[in-house]
């Protein structure tokens, strides 16, 4: 079979989606499945929906139109603040978008009126991650400015954690977010239908905290796809962590002399004694295909370096890999996202046990 390739097990993705939809559903939390890391691949999106997730979200309109063209009809939200240059497509293909700028909401309203529809807006509030979001103290005045824009319906508020700051949400912050929802509803005489409390980094909070407060939705990508919690990288009990495996091919394998100041020896990976030569193998993929820092190599192999089209690995023992042999690599979220968007990586689907 062709390499490099990403082997994708749709059954495992479906089961992960089912586990999370069921577990969070019983806690009163809707799961919105986030497809950005798989570029909105329709087969993967369908597996998530078959698992019982009812809505999807993505950060790029190209991924969303790809899913629409493939016949996916469920609600899809735009979770990145809409680009002004993409407003018409967003209103056409997304029932809902997450927003932080009045100028954008005005344009969404104008486009919705032309298309004779209503576009739902969820306001993103920044609870400390310092990526997107309206500051909590500005939320009231923002709502008073936007809620009468024709063509727009204010659906609720959302927040996001651990994306830029790397900080997971605490119980205190989540309680503050609920309190903000209560106070804002009272002060602006509105009712929020949707209170979207975060992403996969919220799962430890969702599963362990006693009260979910007002949060009734989480936008989940990484946990469905990779079965891990993003901040710690740890497996979430009940989920598969091997729905995706990247297969790379060895294109060169040679014993080469090394000196004791080689970085991997200095780092203690290779031991310091009796090493005068070392097997260096080259895998036929590189920076253009994935994020090499996000790959997990099999036991006995260490990552040495990478260029656009080569990944060099070092084996401690005499080479066990011949030219042409295949190496199985596990991926983190960024390695997965890049591999999914790389044209030279074949996507190979199965539904096996
Ligand atoms: C990517 C993203 C998510 C999903 O995050 P995961 O860690 O994949 O669960 C949710 N919300 C927003 C705004 C995002 O950009």
Coordinates of C-alpha atoms and ligand atoms in Angstrom, one line a residue:
X1 CA 0.0 0.0 0.0
X2 CA 1.1 3.6 -0.7
X3 CA 3.2 5.4 1.9
X4 CA 3.2 7.8 3.6
X5 CA -0.4 7.2 4.7
X6 CA -2.7 7.9 7.5
X7 CA -4.7 4.9 8.6
X8 CA -8.0 6.1 10.0
X9 CA -10.3 3.8 12.0
X10 CA -13.8 5.2 11.6
X11 CA -15.3 2.8 14.1
X12 CA -13.1 4.1 16.8
X13 CA -13.9 7.7 16.0
X14 CA -17.6 6.8 16.1
X15 CA -17.2 5.1 19.4
X16 CA -15.3 8.0 20.9
X17 CA -18.1 10.4 19.7
X18 CA -20.7 8.1 21.2
X19 CA -19.0 7.8 24.5
X20 CA -18.7 11.6 24.9
X21 CA -22.1 12.4 23.5
X22 CA -23.6 9.9 26.0
X23 CA -21.4 10.9 29.0
X24 CA -21.8 14.6 28.6
X25 CA -25.4 14.3 27.5
X26 CA -26.3 12.7 30.9
X27 CA -24.7 15.8 32.5
X28 CA -26.9 18.1 30.5
X29 CA -24.1 19.1 28.1
X30 CA -24.5 19.0 24.3
X31 CA -21.4 17.9 22.3
X32 CA -20.6 20.0 19.2
X33 CA -18.1 17.9 17.2
X34 CA -15.2 20.0 15.9
X35 CA -13.8 18.9 12.6
X36 CA -11.0 21.4 11.9
X37 CA -8.1 19.0 12.6
X38 CA -9.4 16.6 9.9
X39 CA -10.1 19.4 7.4
X40 CA -13.8 18.7 7.6
X41 CA -13.3 15.2 6.0
X42 CA -16.8 14.1 5.2
X43 CA -16.2 10.4 6.2
X44 CA -14.9 11.4 9.6
X45 CA -17.7 14.0 10.1
X46 CA -20.2 11.3 9.3
X47 CA -18.6 8.9 11.8
X48 CA -18.9 11.5 14.5
X49 CA -22.6 12.1 13.6
X50 CA -23.2 8.3 13.6
X51 CA -21.8 8.2 17.1
X52 CA -24.7 10.4 18.2
X53 CA -23.3 13.9 18.0
X54 CA -25.9 16.2 16.5
X55 CA -24.0 19.3 15.5
X56 CA -20.6 20.1 14.1
X57 CA -18.3 23.1 14.1
X58 CA -15.2 24.1 12.2
X59 CA -12.9 27.1 12.0
X60 CA -12.5 27.3 8.2
X61 CA -15.2 27.9 5.6
X62 CA -13.4 25.6 3.1
X63 CA -13.8 22.7 5.5
X64 CA -17.5 23.5 6.0
X65 CA -18.3 23.8 2.3
X66 CA -16.6 20.5 1.8
X67 CA -18.9 18.9 4.3
X68 CA -22.0 20.6 2.8
X69 CA -21.0 19.4 -0.7
X70 CA -20.8 15.9 0.7
X71 CA -24.4 16.1 1.8
X72 CA -23.9 16.8 5.5
X73 CA -27.0 18.7 6.6
X74 CA -26.7 18.9 10.4
X75 CA -26.2 22.4 12.0
X76 CA -22.6 23.5 11.5
X77 CA -21.2 26.5 13.4
X78 CA -18.2 28.7 12.4
X79 CA -16.1 28.8 15.6
X80 CA -13.5 31.2 14.4
X81 CA -14.5 34.9 14.1
X82 CA -15.8 35.2 10.5
X83 CA -13.5 36.8 8.0
X84 CA -15.3 39.8 6.4
X85 CA -14.3 38.5 3.0
X86 CA -16.2 35.2 3.7
X87 CA -19.4 36.5 5.2
X88 CA -21.7 35.4 2.4
X89 CA -20.4 31.8 2.4
X90 CA -20.6 31.7 6.2
X91 CA -24.3 32.8 6.3
X92 CA -25.1 30.4 3.5
X93 CA -23.5 27.3 5.1
X94 CA -23.6 28.0 8.8
X95 CA -26.6 28.4 11.0
X96 CA -24.5 29.9 13.7
X97 CA -21.1 31.7 14.1
X98 CA -19.0 32.7 17.1
X99 CA -18.4 36.4 17.2
X100 CA -16.5 39.2 18.9
X101 CA -16.8 42.2 16.6
X102 CA -19.8 44.4 16.0
X103 CA -18.6 45.2 12.4
X104 CA -18.7 41.5 11.6
X105 CA -22.1 41.0 13.1
X106 CA -23.5 43.9 11.1
X107 CA -22.2 42.3 7.9
X108 CA -23.6 38.9 8.9
X109 CA -27.0 40.6 9.5
X110 CA -26.9 42.3 6.1
X111 CA -26.0 39.0 4.3
X112 CA -28.7 37.1 6.2
X113 CA -31.3 39.7 5.1
X114 CA -30.3 39.3 1.5
X115 CA -30.6 35.6 1.8
X116 CA -33.9 36.0 3.7
X117 CA -32.7 34.0 6.7
X118 CA -31.7 34.7 10.3
X119 CA -28.1 34.0 11.4
X120 CA -27.5 32.9 15.0
X121 CA -24.6 34.6 16.9
X122 CA -22.8 33.3 19.9
X123 CA -20.7 35.9 21.6
X124 CA -17.2 34.6 22.6
X125 CA -16.1 35.9 26.0
X126 CA -12.5 35.9 27.0
X127 CA -12.2 34.3 30.5
X128 CA -8.4 34.5 30.5
X129 CA -7.0 32.5 27.6
X130 CA -6.2 35.9 25.8
X131 CA -7.0 34.5 22.4
X132 CA -10.5 35.6 21.0
X133 CA -13.2 37.1 23.1
X134 CA -15.1 40.1 24.5
X135 CA -13.9 41.1 27.9
X136 CA -16.6 40.2 30.5
X137 CA -17.0 43.8 31.6
X138 CA -17.8 44.9 28.0
X139 CA -20.4 42.1 27.4
X140 CA -23.5 44.1 28.4
X141 CA -22.8 47.1 26.3
X142 CA -21.8 44.8 23.4
X143 CA -25.1 43.0 23.6
X144 CA -27.1 46.3 23.8
X145 CA -25.3 47.4 20.6
X146 CA -25.8 44.2 18.6
X147 CA -29.1 42.7 19.6
X148 CA -31.3 44.9 17.4
X149 CA -29.3 44.3 14.2
X150 CA -31.8 42.8 11.8
X151 CA -31.1 39.3 10.5
X152 CA -29.3 38.4 13.6
X153 CA -30.4 36.3 16.6
X154 CA -28.4 36.3 19.8
X155 CA -28.2 32.6 20.7
X156 CA -25.9 32.7 23.7
X157 CA -22.3 33.1 24.9
X158 CA -19.2 30.9 24.7
X159 CA -15.7 30.8 26.0
X160 CA -12.5 29.0 25.2
X161 CA -9.6 27.7 27.3
X162 CA -6.1 26.3 26.9
X163 CA -5.6 27.4 23.3
X164 CA -3.2 30.2 23.6
X165 CA -2.4 30.3 27.3
X166 CA -2.3 26.5 27.8
X167 CA -4.3 27.0 31.0
X168 CA -7.1 24.5 31.6
X169 CA -10.3 25.9 33.1
X170 CA -10.7 25.8 36.9
X171 CA -13.9 25.2 38.8
X172 CA -13.7 28.8 39.9
X173 CA -13.5 30.2 36.4
X174 CA -16.3 28.0 35.2
X175 CA -18.5 29.2 38.1
X176 CA -17.6 32.8 37.2
X177 CA -18.6 32.1 33.6
X178 CA -22.0 30.8 34.7
X179 CA -22.4 33.8 37.0
X180 CA -21.6 36.1 34.1
X181 CA -24.4 34.4 32.1
X182 CA -26.9 34.9 34.9
X183 CA -26.0 38.6 35.5
X184 CA -25.8 39.5 31.8
X185 CA -29.2 37.9 31.1
X186 CA -30.7 39.9 34.0
X187 CA -29.1 43.2 33.0
X188 CA -29.9 43.0 29.3
X189 CA -33.2 41.2 29.6
X190 CA -32.1 38.4 27.3
X191 CA -32.2 34.6 27.5
X192 CA -29.2 32.6 26.4
X193 CA -30.2 29.3 24.8
X194 CA -26.6 28.1 24.3
X195 CA -23.8 28.5 26.8
X196 CA -20.8 26.9 25.3
X197 CA -18.2 26.4 28.0
X198 CA -15.1 25.4 26.1
X199 CA -13.3 22.5 24.3
X200 CA -11.7 19.2 25.1
X201 CA -9.6 20.9 27.8
X202 CA -12.9 21.2 29.8
X203 CA -13.5 17.4 30.0
X204 CA -11.7 16.9 33.4
X205 CA -13.9 19.7 34.7
X206 CA -17.1 18.3 33.1
X207 CA -16.5 14.8 34.3
X208 CA -15.4 15.7 37.8
X209 CA -16.9 19.0 38.9
X210 CA -20.1 18.7 40.8
X211 CA -22.1 21.5 39.3
X212 CA -21.9 22.3 35.6
X213 CA -23.6 25.7 36.3
X214 CA -25.0 27.2 33.1
X215 CA -22.8 25.4 30.6
X216 CA -24.9 23.4 28.3
X217 CA -22.5 22.8 25.4
X218 CA -18.8 21.9 24.8
X219 CA -17.0 22.1 21.4
X220 CA -15.0 18.9 21.2
X221 CA -12.4 17.9 18.6
X222 CA -9.2 16.5 20.1
X223 CA -10.9 14.1 22.5
X224 CA -13.2 12.6 19.8
X225 CA -10.3 12.1 17.4
X226 CA -7.4 11.3 19.6
X227 CA -9.0 10.2 22.9
X228 CA -6.7 12.5 25.0
X229 CA -7.1 15.6 27.1
X230 CA -5.1 18.4 25.4
X231 CA -3.4 20.0 28.4
X232 CA -1.9 16.9 30.0
X233 CA -1.9 14.8 26.8
X234 CA -3.3 12.0 28.9
X235 CA -5.7 9.3 27.7
X236 CA -9.4 9.9 28.7
X237 CA -10.7 6.7 30.2
X238 CA -13.3 5.1 27.9
X239 CA -11.8 6.6 24.6
X240 CA -9.6 5.1 21.9
X241 CA -6.3 6.8 21.4
X242 CA -5.4 5.0 18.2
X243 CA -8.0 6.0 15.7
X244 CA -5.2 7.5 13.6
X245 CA -1.8 6.0 12.8
X246 CA 0.7 7.5 10.4
X247 CA 2.7 5.0 8.4
X248 CA 6.1 6.3 7.2
X249 CA 8.5 4.4 4.9
X250 CA 12.3 4.0 5.5
X251 CA 14.2 5.4 2.4
X252 CA 17.7 5.1 3.8
X253 CA 19.3 3.2 6.6
X254 CA 23.0 3.4 7.3
X255 CA 25.5 3.0 10.1
X256 CA 27.3 6.3 10.4
X257 CA 30.1 7.4 12.7
X258 CA 29.2 9.8 15.5
X259 CA 31.0 11.9 18.0
X260 CA 30.2 12.1 21.7
X261 CA 28.9 15.6 21.4
X262 CA 26.0 14.4 19.3
X263 CA 22.8 16.0 20.8
X264 CA 21.1 12.7 21.6
X265 CA 24.2 11.5 23.5
X266 CA 24.4 14.8 25.4
X267 CA 20.7 14.4 26.3
X268 CA 21.4 10.9 27.6
X269 CA 19.1 9.1 25.1
X270 CA 21.8 6.9 23.7
X271 CA 24.0 6.3 26.7
X272 CA 27.6 7.5 26.7
X273 CA 29.6 4.3 26.5
X274 CA 31.0 2.5 23.6
X275 CA 29.1 4.3 20.9
X276 CA 31.3 5.1 17.9
X277 CA 28.7 4.5 15.2
X278 CA 25.0 4.6 15.0
X279 CA 22.2 3.6 12.7
X280 CA 20.6 6.6 11.1
X281 CA 17.4 6.0 9.1
X282 CA 15.5 8.4 7.0
X283 CA 11.8 8.4 6.7
X284 CA 10.2 9.7 3.5
X285 CA 8.2 12.5 4.9
X286 CA 9.0 15.8 6.6
X287 CA 7.9 19.2 7.8
X288 CA 5.7 19.7 4.8
X289 CA 3.6 16.6 5.8
X290 CA 3.2 16.8 9.5
X291 CA 4.5 18.3 12.8
X292 CA 7.5 16.0 13.6
X293 CA 7.6 17.3 17.1
X294 CA 4.1 15.8 17.6
X295 CA 5.0 12.3 16.5
X296 CA 5.5 9.4 18.9
X297 CA 8.1 7.0 17.6
X298 CA 8.2 3.2 18.4
X299 CA 10.5 2.0 21.2
X300 CA 14.1 1.9 20.3
X301 CA 13.9 4.8 17.8
X302 CA 14.7 8.4 18.6
X303 CA 13.9 11.5 16.6
X304 CA 17.1 13.2 15.4
X305 CA 16.1 15.9 13.0
X306 CA 13.8 17.0 10.2
X307 CA 13.8 18.9 7.0
X308 CA 11.0 19.6 4.5
X309 CA 11.0 16.1 3.1
X310 CA 13.1 13.9 5.5
X311 CA 12.8 12.8 9.1
X312 CA 16.0 11.4 10.4
X313 CA 15.8 8.9 13.3
X314 CA 18.4 7.1 15.3
X315 CA 18.4 3.5 16.3
X316 CA 20.5 2.4 19.3
X317 CA 21.0 -1.1 18.1
X318 CA 22.1 -2.2 14.7
X319 CA 19.5 -1.4 12.2
X320 CA 16.3 -3.4 12.3
X321 CA 14.7 -1.4 9.6
X322 CA 15.5 -2.2 6.0
X323 CA 14.8 0.3 3.2
X324 CA 11.2 0.0 2.3
X325 CA 10.0 -1.0 5.7
X326 CA 7.1 0.8 7.4
X327 CA 7.2 2.6 10.7
X328 CA 4.0 3.2 12.7
X329 CA 3.8 6.6 14.3
X330 CA 1.2 8.0 16.7
X331 CA 0.3 11.7 16.3
X332 CA -0.7 14.6 18.6
X333 CA -3.3 17.1 17.5
X334 CA -0.9 19.4 15.5
X335 CA 0.8 16.5 13.8
X336 CA -2.7 15.1 12.9
X337 CA -3.9 18.5 11.6
X338 CA -1.0 18.9 9.3
X339 CA -1.0 15.3 8.1
X340 CA -4.7 15.6 7.2
X341 CA -4.1 18.7 5.1
X342 CA -1.0 17.3 3.4
X343 CA -1.7 16.2 -0.2
X344 CA 1.0 13.6 -0.3
X345 CA -0.3 11.6 2.7
X346 CA -2.8 9.1 1.6
X347 CA -5.9 8.8 3.8
X348 CA -6.8 5.2 4.2
X349 CA -10.1 4.3 6.0
X350 CA -11.2 1.2 7.8
X351 CA -14.0 0.2 10.1
X352 CA -12.2 -2.8 11.8
X353 CA -12.0 -3.8 15.4
Ligands
LIG1 C1 -10.3 24.2 18.0 C2 -11.4 24.7 18.8 C3 -12.2 23.9 19.6 C4 -12.0 22.4 19.7 O1 -10.9 22.2 20.5 P1 -10.4 20.7 20.9 O2 -9.2 20.9 21.8 O3 -10.1 20.1 19.6 O4 -11.5 20.1 21.6 C5 -13.3 24.5 20.3 N1 -13.5 25.9 20.2 C6 -12.7 26.7 19.4 C7 -13.0 28.1 19.4 C8 -11.7 26.1 18.7 O5 -10.9 27.0 18.0

